[in-house]
Short mmCIF file of C-alpha atoms in Angstrom, two decimals:
data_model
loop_
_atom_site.label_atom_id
_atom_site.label_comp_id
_atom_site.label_asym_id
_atom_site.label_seq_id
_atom_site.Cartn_x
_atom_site.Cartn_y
_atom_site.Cartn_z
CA UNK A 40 -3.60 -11.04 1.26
CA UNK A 41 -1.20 -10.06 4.04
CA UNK A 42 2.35 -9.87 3.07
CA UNK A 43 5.43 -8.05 2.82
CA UNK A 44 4.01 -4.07 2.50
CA UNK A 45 6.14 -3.74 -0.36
CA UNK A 46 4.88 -6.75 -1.82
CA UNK A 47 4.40 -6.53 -5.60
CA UNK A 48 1.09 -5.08 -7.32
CA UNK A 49 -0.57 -6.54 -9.78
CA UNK A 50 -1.23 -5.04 -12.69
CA UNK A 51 -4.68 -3.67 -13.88
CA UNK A 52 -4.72 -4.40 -17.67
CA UNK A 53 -7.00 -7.72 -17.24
CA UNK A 54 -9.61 -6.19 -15.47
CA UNK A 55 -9.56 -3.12 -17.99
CA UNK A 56 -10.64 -5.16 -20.64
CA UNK A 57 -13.63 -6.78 -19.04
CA UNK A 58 -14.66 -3.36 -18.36
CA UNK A 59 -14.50 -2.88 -21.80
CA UNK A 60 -16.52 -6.08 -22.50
CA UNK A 61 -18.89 -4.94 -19.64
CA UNK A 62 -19.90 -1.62 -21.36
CA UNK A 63 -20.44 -3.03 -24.69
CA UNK A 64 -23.43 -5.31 -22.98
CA UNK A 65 -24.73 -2.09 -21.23
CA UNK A 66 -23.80 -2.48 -17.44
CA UNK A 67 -25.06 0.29 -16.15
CA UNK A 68 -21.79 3.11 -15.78
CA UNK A 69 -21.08 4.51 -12.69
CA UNK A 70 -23.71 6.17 -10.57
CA UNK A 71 -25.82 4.38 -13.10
CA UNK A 72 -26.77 1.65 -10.40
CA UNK A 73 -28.63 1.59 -8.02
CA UNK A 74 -26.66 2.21 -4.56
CA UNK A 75 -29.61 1.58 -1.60
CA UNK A 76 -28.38 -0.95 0.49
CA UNK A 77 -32.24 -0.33 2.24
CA UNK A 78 -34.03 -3.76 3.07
CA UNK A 79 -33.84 -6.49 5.23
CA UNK A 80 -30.07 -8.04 5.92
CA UNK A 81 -31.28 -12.42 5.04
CA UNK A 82 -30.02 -14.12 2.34
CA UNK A 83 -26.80 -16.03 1.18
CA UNK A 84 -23.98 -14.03 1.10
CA UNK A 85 -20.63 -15.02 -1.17
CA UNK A 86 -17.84 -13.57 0.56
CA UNK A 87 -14.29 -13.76 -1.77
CA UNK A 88 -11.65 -13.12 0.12
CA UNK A 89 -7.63 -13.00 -1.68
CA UNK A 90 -5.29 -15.84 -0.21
CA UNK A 91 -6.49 -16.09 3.38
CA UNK A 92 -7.84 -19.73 3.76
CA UNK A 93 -4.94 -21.51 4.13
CA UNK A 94 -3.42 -19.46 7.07
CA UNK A 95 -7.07 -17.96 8.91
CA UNK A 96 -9.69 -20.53 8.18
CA UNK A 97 -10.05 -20.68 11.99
CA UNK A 98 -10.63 -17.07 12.14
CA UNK A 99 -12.92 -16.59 9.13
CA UNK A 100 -14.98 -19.30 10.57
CA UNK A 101 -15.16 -17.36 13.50
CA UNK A 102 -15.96 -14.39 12.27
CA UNK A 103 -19.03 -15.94 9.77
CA UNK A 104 -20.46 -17.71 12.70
CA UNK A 105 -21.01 -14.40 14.46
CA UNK A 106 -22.14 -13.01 11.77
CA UNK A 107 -25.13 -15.44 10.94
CA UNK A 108 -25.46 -15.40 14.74
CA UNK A 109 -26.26 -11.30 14.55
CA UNK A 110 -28.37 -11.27 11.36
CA UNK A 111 -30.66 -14.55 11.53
CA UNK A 112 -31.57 -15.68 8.43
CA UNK A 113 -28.29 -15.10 6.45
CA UNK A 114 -25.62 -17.68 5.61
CA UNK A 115 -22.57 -16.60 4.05
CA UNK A 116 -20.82 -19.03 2.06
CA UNK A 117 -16.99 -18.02 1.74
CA UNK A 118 -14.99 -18.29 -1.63
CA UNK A 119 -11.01 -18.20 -0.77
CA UNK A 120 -8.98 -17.79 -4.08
CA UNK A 121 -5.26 -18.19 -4.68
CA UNK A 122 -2.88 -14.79 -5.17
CA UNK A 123 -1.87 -16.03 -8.77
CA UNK A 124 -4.63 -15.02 -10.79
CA UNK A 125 -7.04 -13.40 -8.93
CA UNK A 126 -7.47 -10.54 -11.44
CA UNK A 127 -8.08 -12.75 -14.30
CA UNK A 128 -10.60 -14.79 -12.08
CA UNK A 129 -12.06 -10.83 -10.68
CA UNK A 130 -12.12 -9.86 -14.45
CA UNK A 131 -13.72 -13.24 -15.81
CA UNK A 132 -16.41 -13.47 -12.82
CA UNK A 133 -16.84 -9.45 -14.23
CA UNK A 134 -17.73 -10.26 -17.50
CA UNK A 135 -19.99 -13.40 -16.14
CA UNK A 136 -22.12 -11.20 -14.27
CA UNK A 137 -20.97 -14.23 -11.89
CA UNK A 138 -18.81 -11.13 -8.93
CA UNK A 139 -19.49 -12.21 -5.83
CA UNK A 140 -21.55 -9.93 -3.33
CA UNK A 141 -18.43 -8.93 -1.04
CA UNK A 142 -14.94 -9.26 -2.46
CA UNK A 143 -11.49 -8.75 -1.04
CA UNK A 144 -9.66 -5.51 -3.51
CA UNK A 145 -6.71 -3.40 -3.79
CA UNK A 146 -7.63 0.11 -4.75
CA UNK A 147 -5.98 -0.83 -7.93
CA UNK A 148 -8.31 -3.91 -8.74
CA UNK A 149 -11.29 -2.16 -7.39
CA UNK A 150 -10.80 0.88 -9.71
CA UNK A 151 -12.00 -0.53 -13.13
CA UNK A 152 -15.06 -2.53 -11.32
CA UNK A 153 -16.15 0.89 -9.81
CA UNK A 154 -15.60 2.54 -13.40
CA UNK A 155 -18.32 0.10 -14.85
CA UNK A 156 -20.97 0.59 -12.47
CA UNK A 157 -19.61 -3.11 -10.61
CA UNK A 158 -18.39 -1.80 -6.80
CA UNK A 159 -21.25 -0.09 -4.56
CA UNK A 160 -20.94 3.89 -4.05
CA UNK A 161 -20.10 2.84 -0.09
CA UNK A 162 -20.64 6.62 0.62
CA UNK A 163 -24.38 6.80 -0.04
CA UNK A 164 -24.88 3.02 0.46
CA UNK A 165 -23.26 2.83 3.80
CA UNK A 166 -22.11 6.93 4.73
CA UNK A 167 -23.09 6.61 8.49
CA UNK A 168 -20.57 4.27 8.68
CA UNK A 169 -17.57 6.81 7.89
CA UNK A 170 -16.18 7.63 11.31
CA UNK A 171 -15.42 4.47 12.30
CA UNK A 172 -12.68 4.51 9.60
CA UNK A 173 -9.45 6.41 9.68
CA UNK A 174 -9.46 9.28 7.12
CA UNK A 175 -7.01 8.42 4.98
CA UNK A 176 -7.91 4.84 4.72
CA UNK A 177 -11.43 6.04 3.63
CA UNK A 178 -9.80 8.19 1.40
CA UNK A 179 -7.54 5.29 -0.17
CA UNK A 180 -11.32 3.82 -1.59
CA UNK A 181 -12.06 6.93 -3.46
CA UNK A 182 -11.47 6.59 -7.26
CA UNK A 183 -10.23 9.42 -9.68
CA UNK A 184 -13.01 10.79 -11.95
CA UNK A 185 -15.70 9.12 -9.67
CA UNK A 186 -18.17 10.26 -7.38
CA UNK A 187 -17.76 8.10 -4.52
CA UNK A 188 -16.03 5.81 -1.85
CA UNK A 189 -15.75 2.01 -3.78
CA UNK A 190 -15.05 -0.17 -1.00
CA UNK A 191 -14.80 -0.56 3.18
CA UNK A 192 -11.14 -0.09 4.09
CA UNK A 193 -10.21 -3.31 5.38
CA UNK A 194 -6.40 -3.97 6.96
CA UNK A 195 -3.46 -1.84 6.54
CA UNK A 196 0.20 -2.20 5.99
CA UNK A 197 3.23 0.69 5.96
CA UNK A 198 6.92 0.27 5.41
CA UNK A 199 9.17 1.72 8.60
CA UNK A 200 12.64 2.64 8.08
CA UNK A 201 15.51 0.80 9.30
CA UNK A 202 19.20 2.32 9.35
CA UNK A 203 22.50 1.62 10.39
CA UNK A 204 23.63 3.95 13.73
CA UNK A 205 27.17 2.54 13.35
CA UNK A 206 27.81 4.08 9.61
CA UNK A 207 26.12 7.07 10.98
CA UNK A 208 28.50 7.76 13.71
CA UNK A 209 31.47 6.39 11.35
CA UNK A 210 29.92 9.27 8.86
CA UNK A 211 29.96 12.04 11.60
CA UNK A 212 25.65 11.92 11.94
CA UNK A 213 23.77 11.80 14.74
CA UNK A 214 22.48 8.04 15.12
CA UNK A 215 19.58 9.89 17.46
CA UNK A 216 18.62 11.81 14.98
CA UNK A 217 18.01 10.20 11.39
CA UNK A 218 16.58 12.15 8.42
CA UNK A 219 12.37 12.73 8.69
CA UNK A 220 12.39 15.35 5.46
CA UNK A 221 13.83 14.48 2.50
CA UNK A 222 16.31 17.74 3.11
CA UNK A 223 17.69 16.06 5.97
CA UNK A 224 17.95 13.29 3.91
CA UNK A 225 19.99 14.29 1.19
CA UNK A 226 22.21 16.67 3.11
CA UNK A 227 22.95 13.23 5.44
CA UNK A 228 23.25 11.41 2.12
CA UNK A 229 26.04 13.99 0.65
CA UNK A 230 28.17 13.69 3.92
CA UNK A 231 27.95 9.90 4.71
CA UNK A 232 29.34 9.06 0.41
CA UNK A 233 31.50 12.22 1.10
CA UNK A 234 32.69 10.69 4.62
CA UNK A 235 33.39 7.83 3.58
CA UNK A 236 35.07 8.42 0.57
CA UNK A 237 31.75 6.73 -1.43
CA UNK A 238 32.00 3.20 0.17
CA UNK A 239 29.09 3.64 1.57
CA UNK A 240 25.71 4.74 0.38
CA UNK A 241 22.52 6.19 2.16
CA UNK A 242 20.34 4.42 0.17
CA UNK A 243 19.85 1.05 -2.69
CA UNK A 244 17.36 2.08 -4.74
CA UNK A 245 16.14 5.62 -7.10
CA UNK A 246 13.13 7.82 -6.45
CA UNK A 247 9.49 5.28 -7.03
CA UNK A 248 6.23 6.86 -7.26
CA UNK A 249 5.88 6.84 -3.86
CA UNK A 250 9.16 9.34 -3.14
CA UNK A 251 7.33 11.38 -5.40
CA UNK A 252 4.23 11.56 -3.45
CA UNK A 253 6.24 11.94 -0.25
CA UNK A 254 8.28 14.76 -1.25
CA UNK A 255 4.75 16.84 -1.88
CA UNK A 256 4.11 16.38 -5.95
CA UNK A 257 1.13 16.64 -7.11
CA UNK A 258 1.15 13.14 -8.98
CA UNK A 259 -2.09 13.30 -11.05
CA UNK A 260 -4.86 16.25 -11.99
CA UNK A 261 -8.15 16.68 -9.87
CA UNK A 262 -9.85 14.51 -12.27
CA UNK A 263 -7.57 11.44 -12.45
CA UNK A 264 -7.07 11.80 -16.14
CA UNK A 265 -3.77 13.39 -16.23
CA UNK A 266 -0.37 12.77 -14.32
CA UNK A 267 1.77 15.40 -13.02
CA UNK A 268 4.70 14.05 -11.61
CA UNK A 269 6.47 16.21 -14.09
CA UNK A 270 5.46 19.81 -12.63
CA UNK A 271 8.55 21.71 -10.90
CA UNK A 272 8.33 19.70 -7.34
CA UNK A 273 8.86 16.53 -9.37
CA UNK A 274 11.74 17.90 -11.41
CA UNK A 275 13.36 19.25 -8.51
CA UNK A 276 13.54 15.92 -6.94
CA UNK A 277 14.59 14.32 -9.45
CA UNK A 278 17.42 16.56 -9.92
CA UNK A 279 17.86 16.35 -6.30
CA UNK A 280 18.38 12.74 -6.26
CA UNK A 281 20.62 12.97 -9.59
CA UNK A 282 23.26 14.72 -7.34
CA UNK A 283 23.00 11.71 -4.98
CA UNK A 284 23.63 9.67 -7.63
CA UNK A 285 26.89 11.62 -8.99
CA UNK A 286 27.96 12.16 -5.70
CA UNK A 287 27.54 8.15 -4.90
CA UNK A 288 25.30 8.38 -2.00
CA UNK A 289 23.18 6.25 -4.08
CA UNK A 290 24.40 2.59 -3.98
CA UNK A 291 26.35 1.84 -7.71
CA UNK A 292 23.28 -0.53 -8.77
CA UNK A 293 20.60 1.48 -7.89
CA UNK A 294 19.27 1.84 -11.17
CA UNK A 295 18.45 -2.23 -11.11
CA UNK A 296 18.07 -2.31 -7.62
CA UNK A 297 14.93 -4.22 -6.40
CA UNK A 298 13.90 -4.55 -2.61
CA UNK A 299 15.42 -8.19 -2.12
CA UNK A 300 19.16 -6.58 -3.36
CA UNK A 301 18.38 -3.57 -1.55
CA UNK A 302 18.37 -5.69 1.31
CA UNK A 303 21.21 -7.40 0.92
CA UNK A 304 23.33 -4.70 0.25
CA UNK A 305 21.58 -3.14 4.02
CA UNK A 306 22.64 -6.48 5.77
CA UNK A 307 25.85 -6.59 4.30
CA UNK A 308 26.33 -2.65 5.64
CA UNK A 309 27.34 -1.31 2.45
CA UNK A 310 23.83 1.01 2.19
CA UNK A 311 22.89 2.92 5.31
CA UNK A 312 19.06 3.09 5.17
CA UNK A 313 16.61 0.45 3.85
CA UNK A 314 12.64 0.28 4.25
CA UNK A 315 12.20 -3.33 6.53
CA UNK A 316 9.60 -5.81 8.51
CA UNK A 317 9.64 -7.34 11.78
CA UNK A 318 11.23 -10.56 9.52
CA UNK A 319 13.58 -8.77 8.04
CA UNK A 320 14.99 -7.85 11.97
CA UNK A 321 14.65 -11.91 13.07
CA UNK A 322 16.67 -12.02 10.20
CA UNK A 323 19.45 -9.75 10.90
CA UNK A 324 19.34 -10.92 14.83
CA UNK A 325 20.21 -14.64 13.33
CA UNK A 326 22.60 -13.70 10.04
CA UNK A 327 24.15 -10.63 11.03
CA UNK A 328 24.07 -9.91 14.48
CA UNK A 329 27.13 -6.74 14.37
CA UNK A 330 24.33 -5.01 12.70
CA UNK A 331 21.29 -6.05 14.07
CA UNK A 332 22.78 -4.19 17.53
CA UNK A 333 23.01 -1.06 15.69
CA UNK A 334 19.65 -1.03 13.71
CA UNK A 335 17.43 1.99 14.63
CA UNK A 336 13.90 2.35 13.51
CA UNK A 337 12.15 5.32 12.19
CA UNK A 338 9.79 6.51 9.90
CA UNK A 339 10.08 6.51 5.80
CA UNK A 340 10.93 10.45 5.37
CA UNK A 341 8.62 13.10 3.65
CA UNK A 342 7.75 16.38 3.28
CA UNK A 343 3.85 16.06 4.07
CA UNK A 344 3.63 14.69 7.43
CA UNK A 345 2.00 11.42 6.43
CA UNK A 346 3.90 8.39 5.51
CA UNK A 347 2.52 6.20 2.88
CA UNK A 348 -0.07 3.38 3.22
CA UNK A 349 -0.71 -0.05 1.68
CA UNK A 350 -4.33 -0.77 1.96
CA UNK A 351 -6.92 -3.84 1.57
CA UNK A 352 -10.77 -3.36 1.01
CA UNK A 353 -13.95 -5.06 0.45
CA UNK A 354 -15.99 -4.19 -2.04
CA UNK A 355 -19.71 -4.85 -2.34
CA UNK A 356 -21.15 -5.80 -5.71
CA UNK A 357 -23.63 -3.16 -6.98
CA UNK A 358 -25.68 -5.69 -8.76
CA UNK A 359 -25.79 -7.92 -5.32
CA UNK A 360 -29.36 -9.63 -4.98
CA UNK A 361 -29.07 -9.35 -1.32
CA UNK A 362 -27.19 -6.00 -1.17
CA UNK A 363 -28.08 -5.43 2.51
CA UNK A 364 -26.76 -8.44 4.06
CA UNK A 365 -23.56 -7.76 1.47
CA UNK A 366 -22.88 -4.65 3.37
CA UNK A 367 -23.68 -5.44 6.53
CA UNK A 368 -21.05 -8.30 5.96
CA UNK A 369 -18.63 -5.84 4.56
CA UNK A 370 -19.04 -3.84 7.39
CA UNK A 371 -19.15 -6.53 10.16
CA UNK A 372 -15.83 -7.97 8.81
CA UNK A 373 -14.26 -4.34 8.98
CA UNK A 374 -15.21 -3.07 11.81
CA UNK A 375 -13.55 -2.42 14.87
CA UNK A 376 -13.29 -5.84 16.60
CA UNK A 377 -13.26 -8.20 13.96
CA UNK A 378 -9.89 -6.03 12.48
CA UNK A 379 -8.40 -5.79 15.78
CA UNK A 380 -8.82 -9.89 16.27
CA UNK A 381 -7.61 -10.09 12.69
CA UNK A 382 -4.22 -7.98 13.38
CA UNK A 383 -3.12 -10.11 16.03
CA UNK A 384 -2.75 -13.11 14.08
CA UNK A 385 -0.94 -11.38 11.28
CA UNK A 386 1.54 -8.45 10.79
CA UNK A 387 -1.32 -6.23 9.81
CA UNK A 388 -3.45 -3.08 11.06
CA UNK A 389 -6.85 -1.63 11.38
CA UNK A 390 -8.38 0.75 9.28
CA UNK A 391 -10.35 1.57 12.00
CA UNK A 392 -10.06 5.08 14.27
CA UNK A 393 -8.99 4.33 17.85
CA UNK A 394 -7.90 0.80 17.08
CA UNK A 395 -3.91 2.20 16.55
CA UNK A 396 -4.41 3.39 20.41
CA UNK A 397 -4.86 -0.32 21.59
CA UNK A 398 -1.41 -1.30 23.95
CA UNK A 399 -1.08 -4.01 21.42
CA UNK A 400 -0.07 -1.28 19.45
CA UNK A 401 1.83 0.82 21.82
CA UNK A 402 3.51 -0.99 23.94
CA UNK A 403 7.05 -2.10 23.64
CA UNK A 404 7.64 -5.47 25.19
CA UNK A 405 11.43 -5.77 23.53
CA UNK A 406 10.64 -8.36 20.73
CA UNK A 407 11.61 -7.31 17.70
CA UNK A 408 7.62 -7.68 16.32
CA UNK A 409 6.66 -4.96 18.42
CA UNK A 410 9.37 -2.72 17.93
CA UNK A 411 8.40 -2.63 14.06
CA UNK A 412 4.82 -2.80 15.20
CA UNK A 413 4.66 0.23 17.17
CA UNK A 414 7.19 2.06 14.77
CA UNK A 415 4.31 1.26 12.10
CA UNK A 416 1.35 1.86 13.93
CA UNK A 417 2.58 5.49 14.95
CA UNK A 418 2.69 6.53 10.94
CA UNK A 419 -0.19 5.08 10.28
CA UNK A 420 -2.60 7.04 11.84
CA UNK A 421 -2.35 9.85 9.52
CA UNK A 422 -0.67 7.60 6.42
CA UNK A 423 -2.07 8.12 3.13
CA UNK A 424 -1.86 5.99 -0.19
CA UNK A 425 0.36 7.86 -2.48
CA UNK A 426 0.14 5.76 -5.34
CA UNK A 427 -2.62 6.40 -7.90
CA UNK A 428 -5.21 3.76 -7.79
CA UNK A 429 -4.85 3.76 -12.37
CA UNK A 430 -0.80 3.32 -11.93
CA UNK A 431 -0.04 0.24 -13.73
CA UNK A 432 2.96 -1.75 -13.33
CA UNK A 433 3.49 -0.88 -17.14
CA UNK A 434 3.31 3.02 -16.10
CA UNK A 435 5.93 2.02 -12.89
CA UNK A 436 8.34 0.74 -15.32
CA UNK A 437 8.25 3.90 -17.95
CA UNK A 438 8.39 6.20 -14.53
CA UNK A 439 11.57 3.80 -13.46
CA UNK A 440 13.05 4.00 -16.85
CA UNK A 441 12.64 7.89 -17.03
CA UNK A 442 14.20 8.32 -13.51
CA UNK A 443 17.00 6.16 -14.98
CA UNK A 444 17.89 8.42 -17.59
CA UNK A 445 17.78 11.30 -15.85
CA UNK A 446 20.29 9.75 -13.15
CA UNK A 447 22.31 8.98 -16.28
CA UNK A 448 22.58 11.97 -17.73
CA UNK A 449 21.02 10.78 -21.27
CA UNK A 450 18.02 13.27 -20.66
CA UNK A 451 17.16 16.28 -18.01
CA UNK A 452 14.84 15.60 -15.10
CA UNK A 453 12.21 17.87 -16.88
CA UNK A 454 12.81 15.95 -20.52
CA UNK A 455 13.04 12.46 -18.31
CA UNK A 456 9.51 13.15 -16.40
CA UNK A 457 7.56 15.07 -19.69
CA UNK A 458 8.60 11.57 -21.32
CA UNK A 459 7.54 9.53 -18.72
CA UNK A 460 4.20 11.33 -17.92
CA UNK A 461 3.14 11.38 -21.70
CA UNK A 462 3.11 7.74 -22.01
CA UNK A 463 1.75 7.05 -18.78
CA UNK A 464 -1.09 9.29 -20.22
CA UNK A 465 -1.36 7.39 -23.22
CA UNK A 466 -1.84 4.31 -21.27
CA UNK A 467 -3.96 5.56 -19.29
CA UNK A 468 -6.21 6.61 -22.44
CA UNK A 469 -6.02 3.38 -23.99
CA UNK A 470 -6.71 1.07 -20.80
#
């Protein structure tokens, strides 16, 4: 489903309750299955993919064709469903016993599947396949609590940074040099509101999940049963970004900001930094062109290294009847090529290792695709996904409305986050 990296994700309360469902007729939990993917790769293959036929039929038939051409005596018929509703359809196919073998998942969508013994343990069923896969997009298929990689990492997305070089200079900053840890950030932040007597802020919206990753919290226990966003790292940035807020070097509506105001307010030059696409620059090249001359491009800032990553996968259906052609599929759609073919007909990347080395990817040709494109391709190599796989958007909106608080003053960072992470806890208990 390739879209906007910030694009909205969907909540994971449907599929909860057919895992619920699914236990009480005794699927098998997980590790209860049985991951060999051994055996000869024939058989018909359903392949569900999220939102692609419309836009890539050409491709997809491309890529099934070679397929059945590679592994005679499979045919792979391809399911395409529509973004609204896929995790009601995922959740009702679940409790039909109806999945099919290969199916297009978020981390988020995959994570209840793998909890009732539903996605294939990719790690023992397919482990020789590892290196060809960027570590942290690997990583991204691993679930809290369980045992195991869930899914093949499929294609990647990351947000790049855009900012304004003419309210930095105006504010005294270097243009060359814009904030890459969230020190530089803030201290940047203090003397652009301070600079220009709080007309104009550094940023539109208050610390997500995300920030919280990036600035080097420890967002949930070892086990994936417990959040921490509220230990000491997570206070301090939320006090951090408190002083922002009193000092107004976060924009005045920040606590209802969303990305499509936080945009606006970056294109009408009121906010000095933004996260943005290659779009959003056509965009500003045809609506605002006195700052589309002065938009620089640089990473989102942190304090680990790695920026964050937006991920697609493709899990295989543990209780497959033709489980080796389902992962040789998986893995045939994934791999190296096939993702590389796939990227240039869509703002996307590969999760593969080497593919982020191609020119496509690192070459500059002066369009304003591949400036974003290389920008994004850089972080990615070492990009991670911050947020937790069991994060619902119920959990994103206690989190926001904690953060709001705190900004307010109605409760302390520590009071605002032991609030927050308590419910989210609670939610997470009851599913």
């Amino acid at each position: 489903m390739p879209r906007d990296s910030r694009r909205t994700r969907i909540a994971q309360a449907v599929l909860a309750a057919s895992v619920l469902l699914l236990s009480a007729c005794g699927a098998p939990g997980p590790g209860g299955g049985d991951d060999s993917a051994e055996g000869a790769v024939k058989g018909q293959v359903t392949f569900q993919t999220w939102n692609l036929k419309a836009r890539f039929q050409k491709y997809f038939d491309g890529v099934i064709k070679d397929f059945e051409k590679k592994y005679p005596g499979t045919e792979v018929k391809w399911i395409d469903q529509p973004a609204e509703g896929y995790p009601q359809k995922l959740s009702a196919d679940a409790a039909a016993g109806t999945l099919p073998d290969v199916v297009n998942v978020s981390p988020d969508l995959a994570y209840p599947l793998a909890k009732a013994g539903l996605a294939l343990d990719i790690g023992k069923a397919a482990g020789k396949y590892r290196t060809e896969y960027l570590d942290g997009a690997w990583q991204s298929q691993e679930m809290p609590g369980l045992p195991g990689v869930y899914a093949f990492p499929w294609y990647l997305n990351t947000g790049p940074m855009f900012y304004n070089k003419a309210l930095f200079r105006r504010a005294g900053l270097d243009p060359a040099k814009p904030p890459t840890t969230y020190d530089g950030l803030f201290a940047d932040a203090l003397t652009m509101a301070r600079n220009s007597d709080r007309k104009i802020a550094m940023l539109a919206g208050t610390p997500s999940i995300e920030d919280f990753g990036r600035y080097g919290v420890r967002l949930m226990d070892a086990r994936g049963t417990a959040f921490t966003f509220n230990e000491p790292k997570g206070v301090e940035l939320l006090t951090r970004y408190k002083e922002l807020y009193a000092a107004g070097a976060l924009d005045s509506q920040a606590l209802t900001s969303v990305a499509e105001s936080a945009g606006r307010k970056f294109a009408q030059q009121s906010v000095a930094m933004n996260p943005g696409s290659a779009l959003d620059l056509e965009n500003f090249k045809r609506d605002a062109p006195g700052l589309y001359e002065n938009v620089g491009i640089t990473d989102a800032v942190n304090n680990t290294g790695k920026a964050n990553m937006y991920v697609q996968g493709l899990m295989v259906n543990a209780q497959s009847k033709v489980k080796p052609a389902a992962v040789a599929l998986a893995h045939f759609v994934t791999d190296r090529q096939n993702q590389m073919a796939f990227a240039r007909q869509v703002t996307v990347f590969p999760s593969t290792k080497g593919a982020l080395d191609d020119p496509y990817f690192t070459k500059e040709d002066g369009t304003d695709a591949t400036r974003v494109r290389v920008a994004a391709a850089k972080s990615l190599k070492t990009a991670v996904n911050y947020t937790p796989v069991v994060l619902s958007d119920q959990m994103k909106t206690v989190l926001r409305n904690a953060v709001a608080r705190a900004l307010q003053g109605r409760q302390s960072p520590q009071a605002a986050l032991d609030s927050a992470a308590a419910q989210c806890d609670r939610l997470l208990k009851t599913g």
